[in-house]
Short mmCIF file of C-alpha atoms in Angstrom, two decimals:
data_model
loop_
_atom_site.label_atom_id
_atom_site.label_comp_id
_atom_site.label_asym_id
_atom_site.label_seq_id
_atom_site.Cartn_x
_atom_site.Cartn_y
_atom_site.Cartn_z
CA MET S 1 43.13 -86.22 -37.17
CA THR S 2 40.70 -89.01 -37.79
CA ILE S 3 38.00 -87.64 -35.49
CA ASN S 4 35.38 -85.88 -37.59
CA ILE S 5 33.66 -82.59 -36.78
CA SER S 6 30.48 -84.22 -35.51
CA GLU S 7 32.48 -86.15 -32.90
CA GLU S 8 34.16 -82.92 -31.77
CA GLU S 9 30.79 -81.20 -31.50
CA LYS S 10 29.47 -84.08 -29.39
CA ILE S 11 32.45 -83.70 -27.06
CA LEU S 12 32.02 -79.93 -26.79
CA LYS S 13 28.33 -80.33 -25.98
CA ARG S 14 29.07 -83.07 -23.42
CA ILE S 15 31.80 -81.20 -21.48
CA PRO S 16 29.53 -78.75 -19.56
CA PHE S 17 27.29 -81.59 -18.39
CA GLU S 18 30.32 -83.61 -17.28
CA ILE S 19 31.65 -80.59 -15.36
CA ILE S 20 28.35 -80.17 -13.52
CA ILE S 21 28.07 -83.89 -12.77
CA LEU S 22 31.64 -84.10 -11.46
CA SER S 23 31.21 -81.03 -9.25
CA PHE S 24 27.92 -82.47 -7.94
CA VAL S 25 29.61 -85.79 -7.10
CA ILE S 26 32.51 -84.02 -5.37
CA GLY S 27 30.03 -81.82 -3.52
CA LEU S 28 28.10 -84.88 -2.31
CA ALA S 29 31.32 -86.57 -1.24
CA SER S 30 32.37 -83.47 0.66
CA LEU S 31 29.18 -83.63 2.72
CA LEU S 32 30.73 -86.55 4.59
CA LEU S 33 33.63 -84.45 5.89
CA LEU S 34 32.66 -80.79 5.43
CA THR S 35 29.69 -78.48 5.87
CA PRO S 36 26.72 -78.32 3.51
CA LEU S 37 27.72 -74.74 2.61
CA THR S 38 31.10 -76.02 1.43
CA ALA S 39 29.41 -78.68 -0.69
CA LEU S 40 27.14 -76.00 -2.17
CA PHE S 41 30.16 -73.86 -3.06
CA ILE S 42 31.84 -76.82 -4.76
CA PHE S 43 28.75 -77.41 -6.86
CA THR S 44 28.31 -73.68 -7.56
CA GLY S 45 31.94 -73.43 -8.70
CA GLY S 46 31.33 -76.28 -11.14
CA ALA S 47 28.15 -74.65 -12.42
CA PHE S 48 29.99 -71.36 -13.02
CA SER S 49 32.76 -73.29 -14.74
CA ALA S 50 30.24 -74.96 -17.07
CA LEU S 51 28.57 -71.62 -17.82
CA SER S 52 31.94 -70.03 -18.49
CA PHE S 53 32.84 -72.86 -20.89
CA ILE S 54 29.54 -72.49 -22.75
CA TRP S 55 30.01 -68.72 -23.06
CA LEU S 56 33.59 -69.08 -24.27
CA LYS S 57 32.58 -71.76 -26.80
CA GLN S 58 29.83 -69.55 -28.20
CA SER S 59 32.12 -66.52 -28.39
CA VAL S 60 34.83 -68.42 -30.23
CA SER S 61 32.38 -70.05 -32.63
CA ARG S 62 30.79 -66.68 -33.40
CA LEU S 63 34.18 -65.14 -34.02
CA PHE S 64 35.63 -67.79 -36.31
CA LEU S 65 32.69 -69.60 -37.85
CA LEU S 66 29.33 -68.26 -38.84
CA LYS S 67 26.79 -70.56 -40.38
CA SER S 68 25.90 -69.07 -43.70
CA GLY S 69 22.23 -69.61 -42.92
CA GLU S 70 22.63 -67.05 -40.11
CA THR S 71 24.11 -64.44 -42.43
CA GLY S 72 20.88 -64.09 -44.40
CA ASP S 73 21.14 -61.09 -46.71
CA ILE S 74 24.93 -61.24 -46.79
CA LEU S 75 24.83 -64.71 -48.37
CA LYS S 76 22.34 -63.55 -50.98
CA LYS S 77 24.58 -60.58 -51.86
CA MET S 78 27.56 -62.90 -52.20
CA GLU S 79 25.61 -65.26 -54.48
CA LYS S 80 24.60 -62.36 -56.71
CA LYS S 81 28.25 -61.37 -57.03
CA GLY S 82 29.23 -64.83 -58.25
CA ASP S 83 30.24 -66.64 -55.04
CA ARG S 84 27.93 -69.58 -55.74
CA HIS S 85 30.34 -72.09 -54.20
CA LEU S 86 28.81 -71.44 -50.76
CA LYS S 87 26.04 -73.80 -49.75
CA GLU S 88 23.18 -72.98 -47.40
CA GLU S 89 24.63 -74.59 -44.25
CA GLU S 90 28.35 -74.37 -45.02
CA PRO S 91 30.44 -72.61 -42.34
CA VAL S 92 31.82 -69.24 -43.39
CA PRO S 93 34.97 -68.07 -41.57
CA ILE S 94 34.34 -64.52 -40.42
CA PHE S 95 37.89 -63.39 -41.14
CA GLN S 96 37.61 -64.45 -44.79
CA SER S 97 34.35 -62.64 -45.49
CA ALA S 98 34.44 -59.32 -47.31
CA PHE S 99 31.40 -58.05 -45.43
CA PHE S 100 32.95 -58.04 -41.96
CA ASP S 101 35.64 -55.68 -40.76
CA LYS S 102 38.38 -57.90 -39.33
CA LYS S 103 39.62 -55.34 -36.82
CA LYS S 104 36.11 -54.59 -35.61
CA ALA S 105 35.32 -58.28 -35.15
CA LEU S 106 38.56 -58.87 -33.26
CA ARG S 107 37.96 -55.85 -31.00
CA SER S 108 34.45 -57.06 -30.28
CA ALA S 109 35.68 -60.55 -29.45
CA LEU S 110 38.40 -59.22 -27.17
CA ALA S 111 35.90 -56.92 -25.44
CA LEU S 112 33.52 -59.84 -24.81
CA TYR S 113 36.40 -61.94 -23.50
CA GLY S 114 37.44 -59.08 -21.22
CA ILE S 115 33.89 -58.71 -19.89
CA ARG S 116 33.79 -62.44 -19.26
CA LEU S 117 37.07 -62.30 -17.35
CA VAL S 118 35.89 -59.29 -15.29
CA LEU S 119 32.65 -61.09 -14.39
CA ILE S 120 34.53 -64.20 -13.27
CA LEU S 121 36.87 -62.08 -11.15
CA ALA S 122 33.89 -60.20 -9.69
CA ILE S 123 32.31 -63.49 -8.62
CA PHE S 124 35.57 -64.56 -6.99
CA PHE S 125 35.88 -61.22 -5.16
CA ILE S 126 32.28 -61.42 -3.92
CA ILE S 127 32.92 -64.90 -2.58
CA ILE S 128 36.20 -63.79 -0.99
CA PHE S 129 34.51 -60.79 0.60
CA PHE S 130 31.42 -62.56 1.98
CA PHE S 131 32.51 -66.22 2.27
CA SER S 132 36.29 -66.14 2.69
CA LYS S 133 36.40 -69.56 4.32
CA ASN S 134 34.73 -71.23 1.32
CA ILE S 135 36.78 -69.78 -1.52
CA ILE S 136 38.83 -72.98 -1.77
CA ALA S 137 35.62 -74.98 -2.18
CA PHE S 138 34.48 -72.68 -5.01
CA VAL S 139 37.89 -72.95 -6.69
CA ALA S 140 37.76 -76.73 -6.36
CA GLY S 141 34.38 -76.77 -8.07
CA PHE S 142 35.51 -74.27 -10.71
CA SER S 143 38.56 -76.43 -11.41
CA THR S 144 36.54 -79.55 -12.20
CA MET S 145 36.91 -78.62 -15.85
CA VAL S 146 40.56 -79.71 -15.73
CA PRO S 147 39.94 -83.42 -15.01
CA VAL S 148 36.98 -83.40 -17.43
CA PHE S 149 39.22 -82.02 -20.21
CA LEU S 150 41.91 -84.56 -19.32
CA VAL S 151 39.50 -87.49 -19.51
CA GLU S 152 38.01 -86.24 -22.79
CA ALA S 153 41.48 -85.78 -24.27
CA ILE S 154 42.55 -89.28 -23.26
CA ALA S 155 39.31 -90.74 -24.63
CA GLY S 156 39.73 -88.82 -27.90
CA LEU S 157 43.32 -89.95 -28.30
CA SER S 158 42.36 -93.55 -27.60
CA ARG S 159 39.82 -93.41 -30.44
CA MET S 160 42.40 -92.19 -32.92
CA LYS S 161 43.82 -94.92 -35.13
CA GLN S 162 47.01 -93.09 -36.00
CA TRP S 163 48.77 -90.68 -33.65
CA LYS S 164 51.25 -89.26 -36.13
CA SER S 165 50.65 -88.40 -39.73
#
């Protein structure tokens, strides 16, 4: 790919804001035809979607890439043992480090992902239980991430000079 890492980071930072903005716009538009509570649920669904995306992004980045500046003592131990090829801000894949147990890290990541999924389901069940008529509005807001991803993917592909290598 010709898109560099800084461009990808810009996109990943921009996506939650775009999700919130799109859900806000859809919520405002729904005020013309629906109740204010429905518009609020559309916006709330988008906000939960953005929070879920941020949490997932942080979990995945913690699992696969640690900045060596965050490892502190571990980096110093590695430098003493002769691994001087690591620079201060170079990403260190967690699965390639000798100081982390791979199975333990994977179990921890899967547990956090499971907790995240349970919390999302709990929110849906609370809304179903107390506001059953507005669950579709919440799902519509929560689903705003799909068109945002689609637009970002199309924009990213349009910036690429060569599609096939």
